[in-house]
Amino acid sequence: MIQSDSLLFSYPRGPEFNFPAFALEKGESLLVLGASGSGKSTWLQLLSGLREPQQGEVKIGNNALFSMSQNLRDRFRARHIGFVFQDHSFIPSLNAWENIQLPFSQGLAFPKERAQELSEQLGLAALLKKRPQQLSQGERQRLSVLRAVLPQPDLILADEPSSSLDDTNCEKLIHLLKTQCSLAGSSLIVVTHDQRIKDQFERRIER
Ligand code: ADP
Ligand code: MG
């Protein structure tokens, strides 16, 4: 579960943001809707401890992110948080199948059957030998979701996960993301400007 105070953050010589407090139980999901520039990506960086707020604390389970050393926070993030990034961040020299195994480098067993099953549900099964740059933007977006859900982390943070998808794939992808998080007990936060996915979430914050 994740619990955040209201967070105050300002960029040096840049905009200042006040993000509201919230709490999510295991397996619950939250949608944050807002226009471009409203601070959505900044908020996710704070919730994962990639940036430090001027005021406020974030707790994941019993772990207060900003009471940890930076080193501990980085290790905590790698073990407990999964990301679906706007710009993906795959390793270009590895194929899709190898890329989704990266989060398992720390002694965790790669769930091969589940990976194959979910690849099929996402329409990626025939594309797993391709390198990321040989995939379309929408295919990379689906691969990014697959990579985030496989390790069943405590928290998944998704930044605009549906922006490059057609309506059918968009609905399917968000459904899979929510279902997998709920089954694994992962808390899920999706930030987006994509109004199409609004009705798929009961809990929403509009900025
Ligand atoms: P969103 O994801 O909602 O589009 P962002 O969180 O990316 O919004 O950015 C919010 C605002 O903060 C934007 O106006 C952006 O220009 C500004 N901003 C983002 N990153 C930086 C930075 N590193 N330094 C200064 N300003 C930034
Ligand atoms: Mg953004």
mmCIF file of C-alpha atoms and ligand atoms in Angstrom:
data_model
loop_
_atom_site.group_PDB
_atom_site.id
_atom_site.type_symbol
_atom_site.label_atom_id
_atom_site.label_comp_id
_atom_site.label_asym_id
_atom_site.label_seq_id
_atom_site.Cartn_x
_atom_site.Cartn_y
_atom_site.Cartn_z
ATOM 1 C CA MET A 1 0.000 0.000 0.000
ATOM 2 C CA ILE A 2 1.045 3.594 -0.639
ATOM 3 C CA GLN A 3 0.290 6.639 1.410
ATOM 4 C CA SER A 4 1.326 10.182 0.517
ATOM 5 C CA ASP A 5 1.052 13.467 2.414
ATOM 6 C CA SER A 6 0.315 16.516 0.353
ATOM 7 C CA LEU A 7 3.621 17.191 -1.381
ATOM 8 C CA LEU A 8 5.164 20.544 -2.137
ATOM 9 C CA PHE A 9 7.692 20.634 -4.945
ATOM 10 C CA SER A 10 9.228 23.437 -6.975
ATOM 11 C CA TYR A 11 11.807 23.318 -9.738
ATOM 12 C CA PRO A 12 14.639 25.827 -9.339
ATOM 13 C CA ARG A 13 13.521 28.872 -11.373
ATOM 14 C CA GLY A 14 10.527 26.765 -12.476
ATOM 15 C CA PRO A 15 6.921 26.089 -11.526
ATOM 16 C CA GLU A 16 5.781 25.154 -7.999
ATOM 17 C CA PHE A 17 3.378 22.284 -7.393
ATOM 18 C CA ASN A 18 1.142 21.197 -4.540
ATOM 19 C CA PHE A 19 0.029 17.586 -4.893
ATOM 20 C CA PRO A 20 -2.844 16.345 -2.697
ATOM 21 C CA ALA A 21 -2.558 13.613 -0.045
ATOM 22 C CA PHE A 22 -3.985 10.187 -0.843
ATOM 23 C CA ALA A 23 -3.723 6.554 0.209
ATOM 24 C CA LEU A 24 -4.141 3.375 -1.827
ATOM 25 C CA GLU A 25 -4.541 -0.137 -0.459
ATOM 26 C CA LYS A 26 -2.966 -3.214 -1.996
ATOM 27 C CA GLY A 27 -4.561 -3.986 -5.369
ATOM 28 C CA GLU A 28 -6.343 -0.616 -5.616
ATOM 29 C CA SER A 29 -5.908 1.747 -8.541
ATOM 30 C CA LEU A 30 -6.016 5.510 -8.984
ATOM 31 C CA LEU A 31 -6.210 7.629 -12.139
ATOM 32 C CA VAL A 32 -4.716 11.123 -12.270
ATOM 33 C CA LEU A 33 -6.072 13.130 -15.196
ATOM 34 C CA GLY A 34 -4.533 16.427 -16.211
ATOM 35 C CA ALA A 35 -3.420 18.536 -19.133
ATOM 36 C CA SER A 36 0.137 18.495 -20.413
ATOM 37 C CA GLY A 37 2.351 20.551 -18.095
ATOM 38 C CA SER A 38 0.104 20.070 -15.046
ATOM 39 C CA GLY A 39 2.870 18.192 -13.203
ATOM 40 C CA LYS A 40 1.796 14.566 -13.675
ATOM 41 C CA SER A 41 5.252 13.180 -14.509
ATOM 42 C CA THR A 42 6.762 15.256 -11.702
ATOM 43 C CA TRP A 43 4.267 13.697 -9.263
ATOM 44 C CA LEU A 44 5.249 10.160 -10.273
ATOM 45 C CA GLN A 45 8.929 11.043 -9.828
ATOM 46 C CA LEU A 46 8.145 12.193 -6.275
ATOM 47 C CA LEU A 47 6.063 9.102 -5.464
ATOM 48 C CA SER A 48 8.934 6.854 -6.545
ATOM 49 C CA GLY A 49 11.564 8.909 -4.727
ATOM 50 C CA LEU A 50 13.335 9.905 -7.957
ATOM 51 C CA ARG A 51 12.830 13.515 -6.842
ATOM 52 C CA GLU A 52 12.596 14.804 -3.294
ATOM 53 C CA PRO A 53 9.768 17.173 -2.288
ATOM 54 C CA GLN A 54 10.402 20.358 -0.283
ATOM 55 C CA GLN A 55 7.583 19.243 2.036
ATOM 56 C CA GLY A 56 5.797 15.952 2.635
ATOM 57 C CA GLU A 57 6.544 12.259 2.933
ATOM 58 C CA VAL A 58 5.608 9.150 0.927
ATOM 59 C CA LYS A 59 5.212 5.748 2.587
ATOM 60 C CA ILE A 60 5.178 2.449 0.737
ATOM 61 C CA GLY A 61 4.174 -0.246 3.205
ATOM 62 C CA ASN A 62 5.961 0.903 6.368
ATOM 63 C CA ASN A 63 8.860 2.452 4.462
ATOM 64 C CA ALA A 64 9.117 6.247 4.438
ATOM 65 C CA LEU A 65 10.934 7.118 1.204
ATOM 66 C CA PHE A 66 12.487 10.392 2.258
ATOM 67 C CA SER A 67 13.751 9.085 5.580
ATOM 68 C CA MET A 68 15.980 6.628 3.688
ATOM 69 C CA SER A 69 19.430 7.379 2.330
ATOM 70 C CA GLN A 70 19.499 7.892 -1.434
ATOM 71 C CA ASN A 71 21.279 4.569 -1.855
ATOM 72 C CA LEU A 72 18.666 2.659 0.133
ATOM 73 C CA ARG A 73 15.878 4.481 -1.710
ATOM 74 C CA ASP A 74 17.340 3.450 -5.087
ATOM 75 C CA ARG A 75 17.488 -0.181 -4.008
ATOM 76 C CA PHE A 76 14.007 -0.001 -2.516
ATOM 77 C CA ARG A 77 12.661 1.389 -5.811
ATOM 78 C CA ALA A 78 14.249 -1.400 -7.859
ATOM 79 C CA ARG A 79 12.688 -4.072 -5.632
ATOM 80 C CA HIS A 80 9.241 -2.646 -4.968
ATOM 81 C CA ILE A 81 8.206 -0.305 -7.786
ATOM 82 C CA GLY A 82 7.416 -1.032 -11.437
ATOM 83 C CA PHE A 83 7.298 1.727 -14.046
ATOM 84 C CA VAL A 84 5.537 2.209 -17.327
ATOM 85 C CA PHE A 85 7.506 5.162 -18.669
ATOM 86 C CA GLN A 86 6.519 7.664 -21.326
ATOM 87 C CA ASP A 87 9.789 7.059 -23.135
ATOM 88 C CA HIS A 88 9.974 3.324 -22.293
ATOM 89 C CA SER A 89 13.704 2.879 -21.604
ATOM 90 C CA PHE A 90 14.345 -0.509 -23.152
ATOM 91 C CA ILE A 91 17.844 -1.790 -23.843
ATOM 92 C CA PRO A 92 18.205 -1.433 -27.630
ATOM 93 C CA SER A 93 20.622 -4.348 -28.141
ATOM 94 C CA LEU A 94 18.266 -6.846 -26.461
ATOM 95 C CA ASN A 95 15.109 -8.230 -28.023
ATOM 96 C CA ALA A 96 11.645 -7.801 -26.485
ATOM 97 C CA TRP A 97 11.728 -11.167 -24.687
ATOM 98 C CA GLU A 98 15.124 -10.350 -23.155
ATOM 99 C CA ASN A 99 14.007 -6.863 -22.180
ATOM 100 C CA ILE A 100 11.071 -8.115 -20.113
ATOM 101 C CA GLN A 101 13.440 -10.395 -18.166
ATOM 102 C CA LEU A 102 15.598 -7.478 -16.980
ATOM 103 C CA PRO A 103 13.694 -6.852 -13.725
ATOM 104 C CA PHE A 104 14.477 -10.480 -12.777
ATOM 105 C CA SER A 105 18.243 -10.124 -12.705
ATOM 106 C CA GLN A 106 18.326 -10.142 -8.886
ATOM 107 C CA GLY A 107 17.749 -13.828 -8.255
ATOM 108 C CA LEU A 108 13.993 -13.767 -8.838
ATOM 109 C CA ALA A 109 12.687 -16.537 -11.082
ATOM 110 C CA PHE A 110 11.319 -15.298 -14.412
ATOM 111 C CA PRO A 111 7.650 -16.434 -14.740
ATOM 112 C CA LYS A 112 7.984 -17.785 -18.281
ATOM 113 C CA GLU A 113 4.482 -19.205 -18.719
ATOM 114 C CA ARG A 114 2.772 -16.131 -17.355
ATOM 115 C CA ALA A 115 4.940 -13.973 -19.628
ATOM 116 C CA GLN A 116 3.892 -16.011 -22.666
ATOM 117 C CA GLU A 117 0.231 -15.917 -21.700
ATOM 118 C CA LEU A 118 0.194 -12.160 -21.126
ATOM 119 C CA SER A 119 2.162 -11.566 -24.368
ATOM 120 C CA GLU A 120 -0.652 -13.300 -26.188
ATOM 121 C CA GLN A 121 -3.325 -11.269 -24.449
ATOM 122 C CA LEU A 122 -1.450 -8.101 -25.439
ATOM 123 C CA GLY A 123 -0.962 -9.183 -29.058
ATOM 124 C CA LEU A 124 2.816 -9.287 -28.597
ATOM 125 C CA ALA A 125 3.464 -13.032 -28.864
ATOM 126 C CA ALA A 126 4.724 -12.884 -32.459
ATOM 127 C CA LEU A 127 6.947 -9.870 -31.777
ATOM 128 C CA LEU A 128 9.093 -11.101 -28.895
ATOM 129 C CA LYS A 129 12.219 -11.731 -30.982
ATOM 130 C CA LYS A 130 12.218 -8.172 -32.294
ATOM 131 C CA ARG A 131 14.284 -5.379 -30.845
ATOM 132 C CA PRO A 132 12.479 -2.406 -29.312
ATOM 133 C CA GLN A 133 13.299 -0.111 -32.236
ATOM 134 C CA GLN A 134 11.669 -2.607 -34.637
ATOM 135 C CA LEU A 135 8.364 -2.217 -32.795
ATOM 136 C CA SER A 136 5.766 0.492 -33.283
ATOM 137 C CA GLN A 137 5.215 3.074 -30.554
ATOM 138 C CA GLY A 138 2.000 1.317 -29.505
ATOM 139 C CA GLU A 139 3.724 -2.085 -29.391
ATOM 140 C CA ARG A 140 6.474 -0.644 -27.190
ATOM 141 C CA GLN A 141 3.828 0.814 -24.925
ATOM 142 C CA ARG A 142 2.242 -2.650 -24.500
ATOM 143 C CA LEU A 143 5.666 -4.227 -23.933
ATOM 144 C CA SER A 144 6.365 -1.662 -21.249
ATOM 145 C CA VAL A 145 3.171 -2.666 -19.419
ATOM 146 C CA LEU A 146 4.099 -6.341 -19.721
ATOM 147 C CA ARG A 147 7.543 -5.691 -18.233
ATOM 148 C CA ALA A 148 6.063 -3.725 -15.317
ATOM 149 C CA VAL A 149 3.415 -6.280 -14.285
ATOM 150 C CA LEU A 150 5.505 -9.474 -14.508
ATOM 151 C CA PRO A 151 7.511 -8.986 -11.270
ATOM 152 C CA GLN A 152 4.279 -8.213 -9.310
ATOM 153 C CA PRO A 153 5.768 -5.229 -7.451
ATOM 154 C CA ASP A 154 4.061 -3.482 -4.504
ATOM 155 C CA LEU A 155 3.425 -0.403 -6.640
ATOM 156 C CA ILE A 156 3.115 0.276 -10.377
ATOM 157 C CA LEU A 157 3.423 3.824 -11.695
ATOM 158 C CA ALA A 158 2.278 4.338 -15.278
ATOM 159 C CA ASP A 159 2.981 7.566 -17.167
ATOM 160 C CA GLU A 160 0.652 8.029 -20.173
ATOM 161 C CA PRO A 161 0.495 4.252 -20.861
ATOM 162 C CA SER A 162 -2.230 4.498 -23.513
ATOM 163 C CA SER A 163 -1.353 7.602 -25.531
ATOM 164 C CA SER A 164 -0.174 5.815 -28.720
ATOM 165 C CA LEU A 165 -2.898 3.170 -28.843
ATOM 166 C CA ASP A 166 -6.063 2.874 -30.910
ATOM 167 C CA ASP A 167 -9.346 2.642 -28.958
ATOM 168 C CA THR A 168 -9.530 -1.171 -28.894
ATOM 169 C CA ASN A 169 -5.935 -1.690 -27.750
ATOM 170 C CA CYS A 170 -6.290 1.162 -25.287
ATOM 171 C CA GLU A 171 -9.262 -0.434 -23.533
ATOM 172 C CA LYS A 172 -7.606 -3.869 -23.527
ATOM 173 C CA LEU A 173 -4.300 -2.590 -22.189
ATOM 174 C CA ILE A 174 -5.809 -0.646 -19.284
ATOM 175 C CA HIS A 175 -8.038 -3.603 -18.459
ATOM 176 C CA LEU A 176 -5.024 -5.936 -18.367
ATOM 177 C CA LEU A 177 -2.976 -3.491 -16.303
ATOM 178 C CA LYS A 178 -5.760 -3.108 -13.728
ATOM 179 C CA THR A 179 -6.560 -6.823 -13.584
ATOM 180 C CA GLN A 180 -2.939 -7.890 -13.180
ATOM 181 C CA CYS A 181 -2.376 -5.326 -10.400
ATOM 182 C CA SER A 182 -5.502 -6.377 -8.602
ATOM 183 C CA LEU A 183 -4.543 -10.095 -8.818
ATOM 184 C CA ALA A 184 -0.973 -9.449 -7.657
ATOM 185 C CA GLY A 185 -2.014 -6.998 -4.925
ATOM 186 C CA SER A 186 -0.010 -4.196 -6.577
ATOM 187 C CA SER A 187 -1.249 -0.656 -6.008
ATOM 188 C CA LEU A 188 -1.553 1.139 -9.365
ATOM 189 C CA ILE A 189 -1.314 4.830 -10.232
ATOM 190 C CA VAL A 190 -1.896 5.910 -13.828
ATOM 191 C CA VAL A 191 -1.305 9.513 -14.885
ATOM 192 C CA THR A 192 -2.561 10.685 -18.250
ATOM 193 C CA HIS A 193 -4.268 13.322 -20.344
ATOM 194 C CA ASP A 194 -6.130 10.509 -22.186
ATOM 195 C CA GLN A 195 -9.813 11.055 -21.367
ATOM 196 C CA ARG A 196 -10.697 7.728 -23.045
ATOM 197 C CA ILE A 197 -9.626 5.706 -20.005
ATOM 198 C CA LYS A 198 -11.496 7.806 -17.438
ATOM 199 C CA ASP A 199 -14.461 5.435 -17.067
ATOM 200 C CA GLN A 200 -12.198 2.441 -16.368
ATOM 201 C CA PHE A 201 -11.233 3.908 -12.968
ATOM 202 C CA GLU A 202 -13.447 4.418 -9.945
ATOM 203 C CA ARG A 203 -10.919 6.540 -8.092
ATOM 204 C CA ARG A 204 -9.760 9.637 -9.927
ATOM 205 C CA ILE A 205 -7.964 12.886 -9.221
ATOM 206 C CA GLU A 206 -8.406 15.598 -11.860
ATOM 207 C CA ARG A 207 -5.787 18.348 -11.985
HETATM 208 P P1 ADP B 1 3.098 16.698 -17.270
HETATM 209 O O1 ADP B 1 3.685 15.347 -17.081
HETATM 210 O O2 ADP B 1 1.765 16.871 -16.598
HETATM 211 O O3 ADP B 1 3.035 17.103 -18.704
HETATM 212 P P2 ADP B 1 5.568 17.615 -16.047
HETATM 213 O O4 ADP B 1 5.557 17.104 -14.648
HETATM 214 O O5 ADP B 1 6.399 16.920 -17.029
HETATM 215 O O6 ADP B 1 4.046 17.761 -16.534
HETATM 216 O O7 ADP B 1 6.045 19.134 -16.016
HETATM 217 C C1 ADP B 1 5.315 20.116 -15.291
HETATM 218 C C2 ADP B 1 5.953 21.478 -15.470
HETATM 219 O O8 ADP B 1 7.234 21.489 -14.880
HETATM 220 C C3 ADP B 1 6.152 21.882 -16.919
HETATM 221 O O9 ADP B 1 5.793 23.237 -17.033
HETATM 222 C C4 ADP B 1 7.615 21.703 -17.168
HETATM 223 O O10 ADP B 1 8.099 22.629 -18.081
HETATM 224 C C5 ADP B 1 8.223 21.912 -15.804
HETATM 225 N N1 ADP B 1 9.423 21.101 -15.638
HETATM 226 C C6 ADP B 1 9.525 19.763 -15.821
HETATM 227 N N2 ADP B 1 10.778 19.322 -15.594
HETATM 228 C C7 ADP B 1 11.489 20.419 -15.254
HETATM 229 C C8 ADP B 1 12.863 20.650 -14.887
HETATM 230 N N3 ADP B 1 13.736 19.626 -14.834
HETATM 231 N N4 ADP B 1 13.254 21.915 -14.603
HETATM 232 C C9 ADP B 1 12.361 22.940 -14.629
HETATM 233 N N5 ADP B 1 11.057 22.806 -14.975
HETATM 234 C C10 ADP B 1 10.620 21.566 -15.271
HETATM 235 MG MG MG B 2 4.225 13.903 -18.429
#
